[in-house]
mmCIF file of C-alpha atoms in Angstrom:
data_model
loop_
_atom_site.group_PDB
_atom_site.id
_atom_site.type_symbol
_atom_site.label_atom_id
_atom_site.label_comp_id
_atom_site.label_asym_id
_atom_site.label_seq_id
_atom_site.Cartn_x
_atom_site.Cartn_y
_atom_site.Cartn_z
ATOM 1 C CA MET I 28 0.962 4.520 -10.132
ATOM 2 C CA GLY I 29 -2.555 4.982 -11.462
ATOM 3 C CA ILE I 30 -5.348 7.372 -12.274
ATOM 4 C CA CYS I 31 -7.112 9.385 -9.556
ATOM 5 C CA ILE I 32 -10.722 8.278 -9.104
ATOM 6 C CA VAL I 33 -11.723 11.835 -8.127
ATOM 7 C CA CYS I 34 -10.251 13.989 -10.920
ATOM 8 C CA ARG I 35 -8.619 11.509 -13.342
ATOM 9 C CA ALA I 36 -5.079 12.955 -12.994
ATOM 10 C CA GLU I 37 -2.038 10.669 -12.737
ATOM 11 C CA GLN I 38 -1.281 9.680 -9.132
ATOM 12 C CA ARG I 39 2.206 9.632 -7.660
ATOM 13 C CA THR I 40 3.522 7.226 -5.064
ATOM 14 C CA VAL I 41 4.186 9.032 -1.782
ATOM 15 C CA VAL I 42 5.382 6.064 0.261
ATOM 16 C CA ARG I 43 6.213 2.457 -0.467
ATOM 17 C CA ILE I 44 5.209 0.867 2.822
ATOM 18 C CA SER I 45 6.337 -2.683 2.180
ATOM 19 C CA SER I 46 7.495 -5.046 -0.526
ATOM 20 C CA TRP I 47 8.219 -8.745 -0.392
ATOM 21 C CA GLY I 48 9.651 -11.062 -3.032
ATOM 22 C CA VAL I 49 10.821 -10.465 -6.587
ATOM 23 C CA PRO I 50 8.498 -9.317 -9.420
ATOM 24 C CA HIS I 51 7.265 -11.978 -11.847
ATOM 25 C CA GLY I 52 9.600 -12.277 -14.814
ATOM 26 C CA ALA I 53 12.590 -10.887 -12.935
ATOM 27 C CA GLN I 54 15.534 -13.083 -12.056
ATOM 28 C CA GLY I 55 15.031 -14.628 -8.629
ATOM 29 C CA HIS I 56 11.215 -14.642 -8.743
ATOM 30 C CA GLN I 57 9.862 -17.520 -6.675
ATOM 31 C CA VAL I 58 6.060 -17.652 -6.920
ATOM 32 C CA ASN I 59 5.079 -14.718 -4.641
ATOM 33 C CA TYR I 60 5.522 -10.972 -4.850
ATOM 34 C CA ARG I 61 3.554 -8.326 -2.967
ATOM 35 C CA TRP I 62 3.697 -4.671 -2.044
ATOM 36 C CA THR I 63 1.750 -1.942 -0.261
ATOM 37 C CA ASN I 64 1.921 1.744 -1.278
ATOM 38 C CA VAL I 65 0.127 5.024 -0.791
ATOM 39 C CA ALA I 66 -0.309 7.166 -3.904
ATOM 40 C CA VAL I 67 -1.635 10.720 -4.053
ATOM 41 C CA CYS I 68 -3.111 12.848 -6.788
ATOM 42 C CA PRO I 69 -1.055 16.043 -7.230
ATOM 43 C CA GLU I 70 -4.118 17.859 -8.594
ATOM 44 C CA CYS I 71 -6.809 17.275 -5.950
ATOM 45 C CA GLY I 72 -4.889 15.700 -3.054
ATOM 46 C CA ALA I 73 -6.952 12.492 -2.953
ATOM 47 C CA GLY I 74 -5.006 9.451 -1.817
ATOM 48 C CA VAL I 75 -5.259 5.718 -2.220
ATOM 49 C CA LEU I 76 -3.737 2.847 -0.269
ATOM 50 C CA VAL I 77 -3.000 -0.093 -2.587
ATOM 51 C CA HIS I 78 -2.029 -3.633 -1.679
ATOM 52 C CA PHE I 79 -0.857 -5.802 -4.610
ATOM 53 C CA ASP I 80 -0.370 -9.565 -4.379
ATOM 54 C CA HIS I 81 1.069 -11.835 -7.075
ATOM 55 C CA ASP I 82 1.000 -15.631 -6.658
ATOM 56 C CA CYS I 83 1.783 -17.754 -9.713
ATOM 57 C CA PHE I 84 1.698 -21.143 -7.994
ATOM 58 C CA HIS I 85 -1.370 -22.359 -9.927
ATOM 59 C CA PRO I 86 -1.795 -22.149 -13.710
ATOM 60 C CA PRO I 87 -3.349 -18.757 -14.648
ATOM 61 C CA TRP I 88 -6.647 -20.328 -15.723
ATOM 62 C CA GLU I 89 -7.265 -21.764 -12.228
ATOM 63 C CA GLU I 90 -7.077 -18.490 -10.318
ATOM 64 C CA PRO I 91 -5.797 -14.958 -10.948
ATOM 65 C CA TRP I 92 -2.089 -14.509 -10.436
ATOM 66 C CA ASP I 93 -2.343 -10.782 -9.765
ATOM 67 C CA MET I 94 -4.791 -9.286 -7.306
ATOM 68 C CA ASP I 95 -4.953 -5.854 -5.758
ATOM 69 C CA TRP I 96 -7.064 -4.138 -3.141
ATOM 70 C CA SER I 97 -7.381 -0.416 -2.665
ATOM 71 C CA TRP I 98 -8.851 1.980 -0.134
ATOM 72 C CA PRO I 99 -9.433 5.717 -0.566
ATOM 73 C CA VAL I 100 -7.430 7.916 1.799
ATOM 74 C CA ASP I 101 -8.875 11.332 2.655
ATOM 75 C CA ALA I 102 -6.892 14.508 2.006
ATOM 76 C CA ASP I 103 -6.426 15.166 5.753
ATOM 77 C CA GLY I 104 -4.887 11.718 6.127
ATOM 78 C CA VAL I 105 -2.572 12.406 3.183
ATOM 79 C CA GLN I 106 -1.411 15.635 4.873
ATOM 80 C CA ARG I 107 -0.718 13.785 8.135
ATOM 81 C CA LEU I 108 1.220 11.154 6.171
ATOM 82 C CA ARG I 109 3.338 13.770 4.397
ATOM 83 C CA SER I 110 4.124 15.479 7.711
ATOM 84 C CA ALA I 111 5.066 12.196 9.367
ATOM 85 C CA LEU I 112 7.358 11.280 6.452
ATOM 86 C CA ALA I 113 9.334 14.537 6.729
ATOM 87 C CA GLY I 114 12.008 12.729 8.784
ATOM 88 C CA CYS I 115 12.140 9.618 6.585
ATOM 89 C CA PRO I 116 15.407 9.295 4.643
ATOM 90 C CA ASP I 117 13.688 7.591 1.660
ATOM 91 C CA PRO I 118 9.875 7.270 1.558
ATOM 92 C CA LEU I 119 10.084 5.177 -1.640
ATOM 93 C CA GLU I 120 12.311 2.531 -0.038
ATOM 94 C CA PRO I 121 10.028 -0.160 1.436
ATOM 95 C CA SER I 122 12.858 -1.687 3.477
ATOM 96 C CA CYS I 123 13.481 1.622 5.261
ATOM 97 C CA GLU I 124 13.657 1.071 9.019
ATOM 98 C CA CYS I 125 12.733 4.602 10.059
ATOM 99 C CA PRO I 126 10.019 4.832 12.742
ATOM 100 C CA ALA I 127 7.418 6.082 10.204
ATOM 101 C CA HIS I 128 7.923 3.087 7.885
ATOM 102 C CA ARG I 129 7.875 0.631 10.785
ATOM 103 C CA THR I 130 4.615 2.076 12.132
ATOM 104 C CA LEU I 131 3.001 2.071 8.670
ATOM 105 C CA ARG I 132 4.041 -1.569 8.123
ATOM 106 C CA ASP I 133 2.678 -2.563 11.526
ATOM 107 C CA SER I 134 -0.657 -0.862 10.838
ATOM 108 C CA THR I 135 -1.104 -2.545 7.430
ATOM 109 C CA GLU I 136 0.066 -6.008 8.484
ATOM 110 C CA ARG I 137 -3.434 -7.262 9.267
ATOM 111 C CA PRO I 138 -6.126 -7.053 6.589
ATOM 112 C CA LEU I 139 -8.161 -3.859 6.557
ATOM 113 C CA PRO I 140 -11.950 -3.982 6.199
ATOM 114 C CA ARG I 141 -12.780 -3.912 2.480
ATOM 115 C CA GLU I 142 -15.908 -1.820 2.847
ATOM 116 C CA ASP I 143 -14.343 1.068 4.797
ATOM 117 C CA PRO I 144 -12.223 3.952 3.537
ATOM 118 C CA VAL I 145 -9.016 4.477 5.479
ATOM 119 C CA THR I 146 -7.138 7.463 6.769
ATOM 120 C CA ILE I 147 -3.731 8.133 8.241
ATOM 121 C CA VAL I 148 -3.697 9.143 11.889
ATOM 122 C CA SER I 149 -0.801 10.415 13.971
ATOM 123 C CA THR I 150 0.148 8.589 17.120
ATOM 124 C CA GLY I 151 1.012 10.522 20.264
ATOM 125 C CA ASN I 152 4.624 10.687 19.121
ATOM 126 C CA GLY I 153 3.743 11.839 15.578
ATOM 127 C CA LEU I 154 4.104 8.514 13.788
ATOM 128 C CA PRO I 155 1.657 7.625 10.997
ATOM 129 C CA GLN I 156 -0.772 4.714 11.252
ATOM 130 C CA VAL I 157 -3.300 3.479 8.691
ATOM 131 C CA ARG I 158 -6.747 3.127 10.251
ATOM 132 C CA SER I 159 -10.213 2.327 9.039
ATOM 133 C CA VAL I 160 -12.427 5.394 9.413
ATOM 134 C CA ARG I 161 -14.757 3.219 11.526
ATOM 135 C CA GLU I 162 -11.997 2.759 14.107
ATOM 136 C CA LEU I 163 -11.865 6.491 14.819
#
């Protein structure tokens, strides 16, 4: 997935929240491709929420085709996420319809504030939601 900004170890994807479209260069690609994941460092436990968006409608010199946004996720939030995913049949399947995936997709559907770190909170029924730390 990437390199941890805290300790420089290789991160691992914990959950693929959503994915839409076909990657550029793959058969069936039609202009747009995007995904949202949470990755975690196995060394220090730091997490990161990443949203990637590819749009190749314009020539590459007019605007970037690939853009991504990321938010740090605190270790407590990562632990809550892992606990909430215990009942998920496949955390790496973004089309999973388990309650945890649905709640995560709902909570990342609207843009998150760029300047705020995020965390994962548990709802009253134990489902994970992504929240800005300012919303707490």
